[in-house]
PDB file of C-alpha atoms in Angstrom:
ATOM      1  CA  VAL A 116      -2.562  -7.678 -22.449  1.00  0.00           C
ATOM      2  CA  LEU A 117      -6.312  -7.114 -23.578  1.00  0.00           C
ATOM      3  CA  ALA A 118      -7.049 -11.080 -22.459  1.00  0.00           C
ATOM      4  CA  LEU A 119      -5.442 -10.914 -19.566  1.00  0.00           C
ATOM      5  CA  ILE A 120      -7.506  -7.751 -18.288  1.00  0.00           C
ATOM      6  CA  ASN A 121     -10.748  -9.770 -19.751  1.00  0.00           C
ATOM      7  CA  LEU A 122      -9.969 -12.595 -17.472  1.00  0.00           C
ATOM      8  CA  LEU A 123      -9.301 -10.421 -14.386  1.00  0.00           C
ATOM      9  CA  ASN A 124     -12.430  -8.623 -15.211  1.00  0.00           C
ATOM     10  CA  ASN A 125     -14.482 -11.752 -15.436  1.00  0.00           C
ATOM     11  CA  ALA A 126     -12.809 -13.340 -12.102  1.00  0.00           C
ATOM     12  CA  CYS A 127     -13.648  -9.814 -10.235  1.00  0.00           C
ATOM     13  CA  PHE A 128     -17.345 -10.104 -11.386  1.00  0.00           C
ATOM     14  CA  LEU A 129     -17.457 -13.822 -10.445  1.00  0.00           C
ATOM     15  CA  ARG A 130     -16.161 -13.242  -7.099  1.00  0.00           C
ATOM     16  CA  MET A 131     -18.476 -10.382  -6.443  1.00  0.00           C
ATOM     17  CA  PHE A 132     -21.461 -12.059  -7.744  1.00  0.00           C
ATOM     18  CA  TRP A 133     -20.438 -15.391  -5.674  1.00  0.00           C
ATOM     19  CA  SER A 134     -20.065 -13.321  -2.445  1.00  0.00           C
ATOM     20  CA  VAL A 135     -23.265 -11.504  -3.270  1.00  0.00           C
ATOM     21  CA  SER A 136     -25.462 -14.392  -3.834  1.00  0.00           C
ATOM     22  CA  LEU A 137     -23.578 -16.330  -0.899  1.00  0.00           C
ATOM     23  CA  LEU A 138     -24.307 -13.174   1.651  1.00  0.00           C
ATOM     24  CA  GLY A 139     -27.845 -12.560   0.103  1.00  0.00           C
ATOM     25  CA  ARG A 140     -29.184 -16.076   1.900  1.00  0.00           C
ATOM     26  CA  SER A 141     -28.314 -15.233   5.327  1.00  0.00           C
ATOM     27  CA  ARG A 142     -28.598 -11.297   5.480  1.00  0.00           C
ATOM     28  CA  PRO A 143     -29.224  -8.737   2.906  1.00  0.00           C
ATOM     29  CA  ALA A 144     -26.574  -7.741   0.525  1.00  0.00           C
ATOM     30  CA  GLY A 145     -24.569  -4.317   0.701  1.00  0.00           C
ATOM     31  CA  PRO A 146     -22.590  -2.471  -1.724  1.00  0.00           C
ATOM     32  CA  SER A 147     -19.383  -2.390   0.631  1.00  0.00           C
ATOM     33  CA  LEU A 148     -19.125  -6.332   0.476  1.00  0.00           C
ATOM     34  CA  ALA A 149     -18.701  -6.062  -3.243  1.00  0.00           C
TER      35      ALA A 149
END
């Protein structure tokens, strides 16, 4: 169970990091998009 939670946290962090870095090129990234 702990490994599953860790995996979900990593996936959420990677998705948030990817979306912020991708949106940061065209427009300033906002916390609402995270």
